Structure formats: C-alpha cells, structure tokens
C-alpha cells in the first residue's frame, strides 16, 4: 500500500494548513492592492517630486493583482489535491475489501478474485499515487514561483521607500505608505515561505 | 461465513439465497441476498453493504460464476441494500442496476455512471434475465418512498425487500419459517415502525394477493412458503403500521 495512503490524515491536515496560509496571503494581497490605489492618489497630489513613487505604486498594484491570480490558481491546485487524495483513499478502501474477499474465497471465487486483484493493483493504485506525486510537484513549483513574485514585491516596496525620500513636503506621508508596503509584503513572504516548508514536510 | 443455497431450480432457472452470517460483526444487521440465474445470465437482488461484500461474493462463487451477473436489482436506497454496488462495478463495470427513478440520481453517490442505472417508473417494469421475464412490483412507502419488490411468475417467488423482514434472535437461524406464530412476533415491531403508510400497505396487500406466490423472500429473516405467504399478507393487512409503539 502506498505510504501516502497510510498518512492520508496527515496529508489532509497539511492541505488544510496550506489553504489557511493561502487565505492569509490573499487577504494581504487585497490589502496591498488598496494601499497601492491610495499611494497612486497620494503621488498625484505630490506632483512632480513623486513621479517615481507613482510609477512604483502602479507596479505594486499590478503585483498585488498578479499575486491574487496566482493564489487563486494555488487554491484550485489544493482543491485538486483533496479530490485526488479522496479518490486514492476510496481505492484503498475498496482494495482492503477485495483483500478480505480474497481471504474468504475458495476455489473458483479465489481464482477469479486473485486475477482481478492482480490487474487492479497494477493499474489503479500505482497510477493514482503517481498522479498525486506529480500534482504535488506542480504545487511545489507554483509556490516557488509565487515566492519569486513576492521577492519582486519586496524590491518594489524598498524602491518606493527610497523614492519617498525625494517627495518634498509629502516625503513623510510617502515614507509611511512605503513602510506599510514593506511590512505587508514581508508578511506575504513569511506566509509563502511557510507554504514552501509545508510542501517539503 | 455466509452460505449460498438453492431455493428453486427448474432446468437452468435457479434462485439462490445467500443467508445467515454468524461471523458478521454484531453491529451489522443480518441480510439475505438473492440471485436469480437463468442460463448464463443472472441478477443479484439487494447485494448489501460494502462490509458484507466478501461474504456474499465468496458464498455466491461456490454456486455460480460471478462474472455472469449482468444486473443488480435494488429494492430501495438503504445502506444495507446497495452500497456494495461500487465493488461489483469494480469487478464488472458493465453491470446495470435497476432502482426506482426516485433514487436514480442519489444512489450514484455510491458509484457507477449514468450508463449503470436503469430507472424503474413508479408503476413498475419488466426486467429480463436470460429468457425469463421478472416484474418489478411497486411497494412505495414500504418503507422507502421509492420502493420495489421483484416477482418471478415462473418460479412463483416474490422478493419482498423489507416487507416480511424479521429481526431474529441468535440461535433462530432457520432459512424457512417453521412456526409462523412464533416467527411473526419477531416481525411485528419492525413492521409497525418501519412501514409508514396504511394506504401503501393496503395497496401492496391487494396487489400481491393477486399474484401466485409459493415463496415470499424478505431481505432480513426467514423465508415464508406455501400457506405461510397468505397468512403473512393477511397478518400484515390487519397490522397497524406507522406507529412508534403499539
């Protein structure tokens, strides 16, 4: 029996933890989007001295929207993980009943069930385990890609902080906004590294 | 371990019952499964829950090649009636399952595809097994709102699902009813509680009274035969049903 089946409960709890982290990141991405809209208006009020800050705020807004899309895909993948794991568990349960049937049968019945189980074992279980493993590899890759996207967000937030220093009379307000960006994106990066660890575990 | 016994044989037309499982866990109600075989074709009636599949499969295999089971008849949707369908479908994905139209979109939660199910209309239907015509007889609300029994006019056997069922104490494990008065005491409480409609009961009694029945085969308990069949129908007709106590 594949090890994954024996650890199915652990696997389901892992998926639940991933979903919780996804929810956290989605909330932070939404917050980043709102903050970026406010920052764009603030940069417009600041005028010529905050042109660079305005460009970076636009980029941060785009980053937040890209991140939201990425998280929606991740959520779909974890739903897929649950569906695949459920199918594997169902197969495993059926396998256990067929094993009992084999033990209780004699003569023709034993021969038929032996032959049936041999064919079944070679196909269903192995194929489904491999599908789950492949799905997990894709999930790991997508989390890594999202972490890279968050790196970009971090860079944008730091650049916005530098640009804020040139904001003239608006400098203090822009610095405050860019610090908020930095903190929120830092939280996103923290959640994503947690997701990465869940996958490794 | 369950055993399969032939209760009717005429040429290549046979009825088998898989009954009495003393080794089953005590928390599971005991069930009877029936197989109607005609030549190289067969229909399995109320195949039972997943837990008893090993016992049913192994018992049937001693008397009949299970690869030749092409159809399943489910009297209704209950957990002791039809969930093992998913295992039979693993074994033979071509099996068709006849069930009330009312349950035809619920029972697929146990397994199978759109092609698996043959929905029986409320008025009943003929089901062909080999060259033999069997009849799905309406028994709605006894106890399920979409409920059928199966009549074999050639063998004069009526599979009656939960009607006629008796919850027998351990030790009383005869296949056929021996002492009607003693036996029916084990059926009374079950019928009062599980059969919810007086009107449905009267309809059923009128309907089956017109059939020529040598054996009445319930899903639980012993089989009624000969004059016991009419006695049972008369007893059921006068029993007050749909009550908690009585």
XYZ file of C-alpha atoms in Angstrom:
447
model
C 0.000 0.000 0.000
C 1.442 3.421 -0.935
C 2.840 5.345 2.047
C 0.626 8.259 1.073
C -2.482 6.246 1.963
C -1.147 5.332 5.390
C -0.511 9.032 6.034
C -3.738 10.238 4.459
C -4.914 12.020 7.611
C -1.592 13.844 7.883
C -1.778 14.707 4.190
C -5.276 16.176 4.563
C -4.171 18.246 7.580
C -1.223 19.510 5.508
C -3.610 20.622 2.746
C -5.774 22.408 5.333
C -2.694 24.273 6.630
C -1.758 25.253 3.065
C -5.292 26.573 2.485
C -5.070 28.640 5.668
C -1.794 30.200 4.509
C -3.326 30.870 1.092
C -6.189 32.729 2.790
C -3.667 34.851 4.709
C -1.757 35.737 1.533
C -4.981 36.549 -0.354
C -6.017 38.951 2.425
C -2.576 40.627 2.358
C -2.655 40.875 -1.442
C -6.056 42.564 -1.255
C -4.696 44.977 1.336
C -1.649 45.709 -0.860
C -3.958 46.479 -3.775
C -5.943 49.029 -1.705
C -2.761 50.554 -0.324
C -1.356 50.909 -3.858
C -4.502 52.712 -5.040
C -4.174 55.170 -2.147
C -0.467 55.566 -2.920
C -1.242 56.399 -6.557
C -3.608 59.201 -5.450
C -1.075 60.453 -2.919
C 1.660 60.519 -5.587
C -0.625 62.503 -7.907
C -1.184 65.083 -5.164
C 2.560 65.266 -4.512
C 3.072 66.101 -8.186
C 6.418 66.289 -9.962
C 8.504 65.297 -6.914
C 6.694 61.936 -6.549
C 6.656 60.793 -10.176
C 8.921 57.808 -9.412
C 6.836 56.917 -6.385
C 3.724 56.965 -8.586
C 5.299 54.586 -11.111
C 6.290 52.192 -8.326
C 2.788 52.400 -6.793
C 1.329 51.357 -10.146
C 3.768 48.437 -10.253
C 2.821 47.445 -6.711
C -0.847 47.446 -7.671
C -0.069 45.200 -10.645
C 1.987 42.979 -8.318
C -0.982 42.668 -5.915
C -3.323 41.677 -8.761
C -0.825 39.137 -10.147
C -0.441 37.696 -6.668
C -4.215 37.361 -6.265
C -4.423 35.458 -9.563
C -1.529 33.238 -8.544
C -3.188 32.454 -5.208
C -6.469 31.588 -6.967
C -4.538 29.028 -9.035
C -2.861 27.668 -5.918
C -6.259 27.284 -4.271
C -7.526 25.359 -7.302
C -4.496 23.097 -7.041
C -5.124 22.321 -3.380
C -8.760 21.529 -4.237
C -7.364 19.165 -6.850
C -5.095 17.624 -4.196
C -8.092 16.894 -1.965
C -10.010 15.337 -4.883
C -7.068 13.129 -5.854
C -6.381 12.094 -2.276
C -10.065 11.256 -1.767
C -10.034 9.074 -4.888
C -6.910 7.306 -3.648
C -8.463 6.696 -0.228
C -11.588 5.292 -1.873
C -9.473 2.951 -3.970
C -7.530 1.921 -0.886
C -10.759 1.155 0.962
C -12.020 -0.942 -1.942
C -8.649 -2.716 -2.050
C -8.993 -3.654 1.613
C -12.464 -5.132 0.989
C -11.197 -7.085 -2.032
C -8.318 -8.372 0.102
C -10.849 -9.661 2.633
C -12.861 -11.170 -0.228
C -9.752 -12.998 -1.407
C -9.122 -14.368 2.078
C -12.699 -15.597 2.423
C -12.995 -17.139 -1.049
C -12.090 -20.629 -2.133
C -11.956 -22.480 -5.459
C -13.230 -20.550 -8.469
C -14.066 -17.493 -6.402
C -10.472 -17.321 -5.100
C -9.059 -17.726 -8.585
C -11.319 -15.001 -10.020
C -10.601 -12.518 -7.273
C -6.839 -13.217 -7.442
C -6.809 -12.484 -11.155
C -8.990 -9.400 -10.722
C -6.822 -8.010 -7.913
C -3.621 -8.555 -9.848
C -4.911 -6.478 -12.763
C -6.372 -3.871 -10.472
C -3.233 -3.491 -8.352
C -1.085 -2.967 -11.409
C -3.221 -0.106 -12.613
C -5.395 1.894 -10.251
C -3.308 2.280 -7.085
C 0.039 2.923 -8.727
C -1.434 5.313 -11.268
C -3.249 7.351 -8.639
C -0.201 7.551 -6.355
C 1.854 8.812 -9.291
C -0.845 11.369 -10.172
C -0.785 12.724 -6.624
C 3.012 12.885 -6.605
C 3.000 14.782 -9.937
C 0.303 17.120 -8.641
C 2.380 17.811 -5.513
C 5.431 18.575 -7.642
C 3.403 21.131 -9.632
C 2.119 22.637 -6.384
C 5.677 22.955 -5.044
C 6.791 24.636 -8.266
C 3.880 27.065 -8.165
C 4.654 28.017 -4.558
C 8.286 28.646 -5.567
C 7.121 30.830 -8.487
C 4.833 32.770 -6.159
C 7.674 33.283 -3.691
C 9.717 34.793 -6.545
C 6.829 37.099 -7.378
C 6.762 38.191 -3.729
C 10.518 38.894 -3.937
C 9.720 41.343 -6.725
C 7.073 42.914 -4.495
C 9.678 43.326 -1.752
C 12.065 45.033 -4.161
C 9.315 47.410 -5.335
C 8.439 48.281 -1.720
C 12.062 49.047 -0.893
C 12.434 51.183 -4.039
C 9.264 53.066 -3.080
C 10.846 53.832 0.275
C 13.888 55.338 -1.453
C 11.655 57.353 -3.815
C 9.651 58.605 -0.822
C 12.751 60.440 0.431
C 12.512 62.670 -2.681
C 8.864 63.508 -2.094
C 9.445 67.040 -0.812
C 6.663 68.148 1.555
C 4.926 64.761 1.005
C 8.042 62.825 1.962
C 6.841 61.815 5.454
C 3.460 60.590 4.176
C 5.076 58.691 1.289
C 7.613 57.123 3.643
C 4.798 55.966 5.908
C 2.965 54.393 2.953
C 6.112 52.685 1.655
C 6.828 51.289 5.146
C 3.312 49.838 5.182
C 4.029 48.219 1.810
C 7.264 46.770 3.106
C 5.617 45.333 6.223
C 2.652 43.814 4.375
C 4.804 42.278 1.656
C 7.126 40.963 4.354
C 4.114 39.169 5.874
C 3.260 37.725 2.442
C 6.832 36.451 2.058
C 6.663 34.905 5.522
C 3.424 33.062 4.671
C 4.840 31.851 1.358
C 7.977 30.510 2.979
C 5.654 28.705 5.412
C 3.844 27.215 2.428
C 7.150 26.097 0.972
C 8.033 24.377 4.251
C 4.646 22.596 4.310
C 5.458 21.143 0.902
C 8.917 19.991 1.969
C 7.448 18.368 5.111
C -19.435 -17.140 6.939
C -22.459 -16.866 4.672
C -23.526 -19.797 2.547
C -25.388 -19.940 -0.752
C -28.359 -22.280 -1.042
C -30.573 -23.097 -3.983
C -34.219 -22.455 -3.094
C -35.668 -23.037 -6.574
C -34.401 -24.915 -9.599
C -36.231 -25.719 -12.800
C -33.937 -26.528 -15.718
C -31.416 -23.683 -15.967
C -33.646 -21.321 -13.994
C -32.499 -21.043 -10.376
C -32.984 -18.914 -7.275
C -30.136 -18.824 -4.781
C -30.179 -17.254 -1.362
C -27.067 -16.126 0.477
C -28.199 -16.087 4.061
C -27.155 -16.150 7.673
C -23.737 -14.817 8.521
C -22.923 -15.821 12.097
C -19.412 -14.350 11.735
C -20.614 -10.855 10.847
C -19.918 -8.088 13.388
C -22.825 -7.811 15.835
C -23.396 -4.160 14.999
C -24.432 -5.049 11.424
C -27.982 -6.204 10.705
C -28.047 -9.602 9.039
C -29.239 -9.573 5.433
C -30.319 -12.055 2.780
C -29.077 -11.662 -0.764
C -30.794 -13.450 -3.631
C -29.553 -14.386 -7.065
C -31.884 -15.260 -9.939
C -29.951 -17.169 -12.583
C -31.348 -18.149 -15.969
C -28.805 -19.997 -18.095
C -25.689 -17.876 -18.338
C -27.344 -14.698 -17.103
C -28.127 -13.587 -13.557
C -29.488 -10.733 -11.496
C -28.430 -10.093 -7.907
C -31.146 -8.715 -5.611
C -30.229 -6.219 -2.874
C -26.466 -7.013 -2.897
C -25.957 -5.461 0.540
C -23.495 -3.084 2.123
C -19.777 -2.839 1.448
C -18.885 -4.662 4.658
C -20.569 -7.881 3.601
C -19.299 -7.955 0.013
C -16.546 -10.504 0.824
C -19.036 -12.892 2.411
C -21.592 -12.506 -0.415
C -19.017 -12.813 -3.208
C -17.336 -15.872 -1.737
C -20.637 -17.622 -0.956
C -22.104 -16.940 -4.403
C -18.922 -18.097 -6.126
C -19.398 -21.571 -4.720
C -22.645 -21.940 -6.714
C -22.426 -19.506 -9.636
C -19.777 -17.768 -11.717
C -19.974 -14.131 -10.508
C -18.713 -12.883 -13.886
C -22.114 -13.800 -15.309
C -24.014 -11.402 -13.049
C -25.156 -8.747 -15.515
C -27.746 -6.905 -13.421
C -28.447 -5.782 -9.901
C -31.888 -5.034 -8.517
C -32.019 -2.593 -5.613
C -35.389 -2.548 -3.850
C -34.512 0.869 -2.446
C -31.562 3.026 -1.408
C -30.666 1.876 2.098
C -27.094 1.285 3.403
C -27.764 -2.423 3.905
C -29.195 -2.739 0.388
C -26.963 -1.285 -2.274
C -23.559 0.278 -1.330
C -21.616 -2.852 -2.361
C -22.667 -1.956 -5.916
C -19.420 0.034 -6.129
C -17.420 -3.171 -5.553
C -19.485 -5.193 -8.032
C -18.870 -2.421 -10.574
C -15.123 -2.594 -9.925
C -15.355 -6.305 -10.612
C -17.599 -5.858 -13.674
C -18.132 -2.265 -14.896
C -20.848 -3.447 -17.328
C -23.343 -4.338 -14.574
C -26.675 -2.487 -14.765
C -28.548 -1.514 -11.633
C -32.349 -1.329 -11.601
C -33.712 1.058 -8.993
C -36.682 3.398 -8.530
C -36.379 6.567 -10.606
C -36.674 8.396 -7.305
C -33.226 7.153 -6.241
C -31.561 7.036 -9.646
C -29.649 10.264 -9.038
C -28.948 9.615 -5.338
C -27.525 6.093 -5.445
C -24.768 7.042 -7.964
C -23.070 8.633 -4.923
C -22.129 5.014 -4.140
C -20.534 4.642 -7.587
C -21.273 3.906 -11.221
C -22.021 6.191 -14.134
C -25.119 7.365 -15.985
C -24.994 4.131 -18.002
C -25.078 1.991 -14.858
C -28.595 2.858 -13.737
C -31.928 1.770 -15.143
C -34.640 3.884 -13.543
C -37.855 1.993 -12.747
C -41.007 4.117 -13.195
C -43.494 4.270 -10.306
C -45.843 1.759 -11.950
C -43.154 -0.936 -12.163
C -41.373 -2.576 -15.073
C -40.356 -5.883 -16.574
C -36.747 -6.974 -16.166
C -35.424 -9.710 -18.426
C -32.892 -12.194 -17.157
C -31.816 -14.763 -19.722
C -35.083 -15.639 -21.379
C -37.081 -15.027 -18.241
C -39.335 -12.036 -17.532
C -39.310 -10.748 -13.959
C -41.618 -7.999 -12.724
C -40.692 -5.043 -10.529
C -43.763 -4.661 -8.301
C -44.465 -1.247 -6.706
C -44.061 -1.210 -2.925
C -43.669 2.521 -2.384
C -43.530 3.752 1.220
C -42.846 0.209 2.426
C -40.669 1.607 3.754
C -38.863 3.792 1.223
C -40.827 6.342 -0.865
C -39.345 4.761 -3.989
C -39.529 1.025 -3.333
C -39.944 -2.100 -5.487
C -40.230 -5.834 -4.968
C -39.365 -8.387 -7.636
C -41.732 -11.124 -8.765
C -40.774 -14.165 -10.778
C -44.012 -15.549 -12.297
C -42.315 -18.739 -13.471
C -40.776 -19.624 -10.108
C -43.716 -18.029 -8.210
C -41.284 -16.263 -5.901
C -41.679 -12.709 -4.627
C -38.583 -10.918 -3.327
C -40.205 -8.576 -0.823
C -37.345 -6.419 0.451
C -38.100 -5.207 3.966
C -41.695 -6.450 3.912
C -41.784 -9.752 5.750
C -38.494 -8.989 7.472
C -37.944 -10.360 10.951
C -35.178 -9.499 13.381
C -34.421 -12.967 14.659
C -32.601 -13.586 17.919
C -29.367 -15.526 17.784
C -29.991 -19.229 17.614
C -33.134 -18.857 15.483
C -31.377 -19.208 12.168
C -33.615 -21.489 10.101
C -33.761 -20.470 6.461
C -37.526 -21.016 6.207
C -40.234 -20.010 8.667
C -41.006 -23.067 10.752
C -43.545 -21.831 13.292
C -45.455 -18.843 11.857
C -46.942 -17.636 15.162
C -43.576 -17.753 16.885
C -41.765 -16.169 13.936
C -44.173 -13.287 13.370
C -43.505 -11.909 16.854
C -40.011 -11.010 15.603
C -41.528 -9.214 12.610
C -44.226 -7.206 14.387
C -42.240 -4.349 15.923
C -40.215 -3.931 12.745
C -43.300 -3.599 10.537
C -45.125 -1.257 12.902
C -42.179 1.127 12.985
C -40.661 0.881 9.533
C -43.787 0.674 7.389
C -45.081 4.228 7.491
C -48.281 4.244 5.444
C -51.572 2.389 5.992
C -52.697 3.225 2.446
C -49.461 1.927 0.922
C -49.756 -1.234 2.999
C -53.354 -1.882 1.818
C -52.360 -1.234 -1.811
C -49.482 -3.676 -1.522
C -51.603 -6.356 0.137
C -54.237 -6.044 -2.619
C -51.592 -6.153 -5.325
C -49.659 -9.172 -4.106
C -52.832 -11.076 -3.154
C -53.484 -11.333 -6.878
C -50.100 -12.928 -7.545
C -49.477 -16.636 -7.446
C -46.727 -16.873 -4.804
C -45.071 -20.009 -3.475
C -42.283 -18.194 -1.623
C -42.075 -14.730 -0.113
C -38.420 -13.838 0.362
C -37.573 -10.893 2.618
C -34.206 -9.163 2.915
C -33.962 -9.996 6.637
C -35.038 -13.149 8.462
C -36.630 -16.355 7.238
C -38.480 -17.154 4.009
C -42.261 -17.715 4.008
C -43.527 -20.540 1.850
C -46.777 -22.236 0.908
C -49.742 -21.237 3.088
C -47.495 -19.018 5.230
C -47.429 -16.498 2.358
C -51.175 -15.830 2.550
C -51.020 -15.853 6.341
C -48.333 -13.213 6.233
C -50.260 -10.994 3.798
C -53.425 -11.288 5.961
C -51.413 -10.563 9.112
C -49.789 -7.524 7.522
C -53.147 -6.258 6.205
C -54.594 -6.066 9.716
C -51.431 -4.733 11.413
C -51.486 -1.099 12.444
C -48.375 0.469 10.925
C -46.650 3.837 11.165
C -46.637 3.894 14.966
C -43.840 4.159 17.500
C -45.371 1.573 19.824
C -48.462 -0.497 19.590
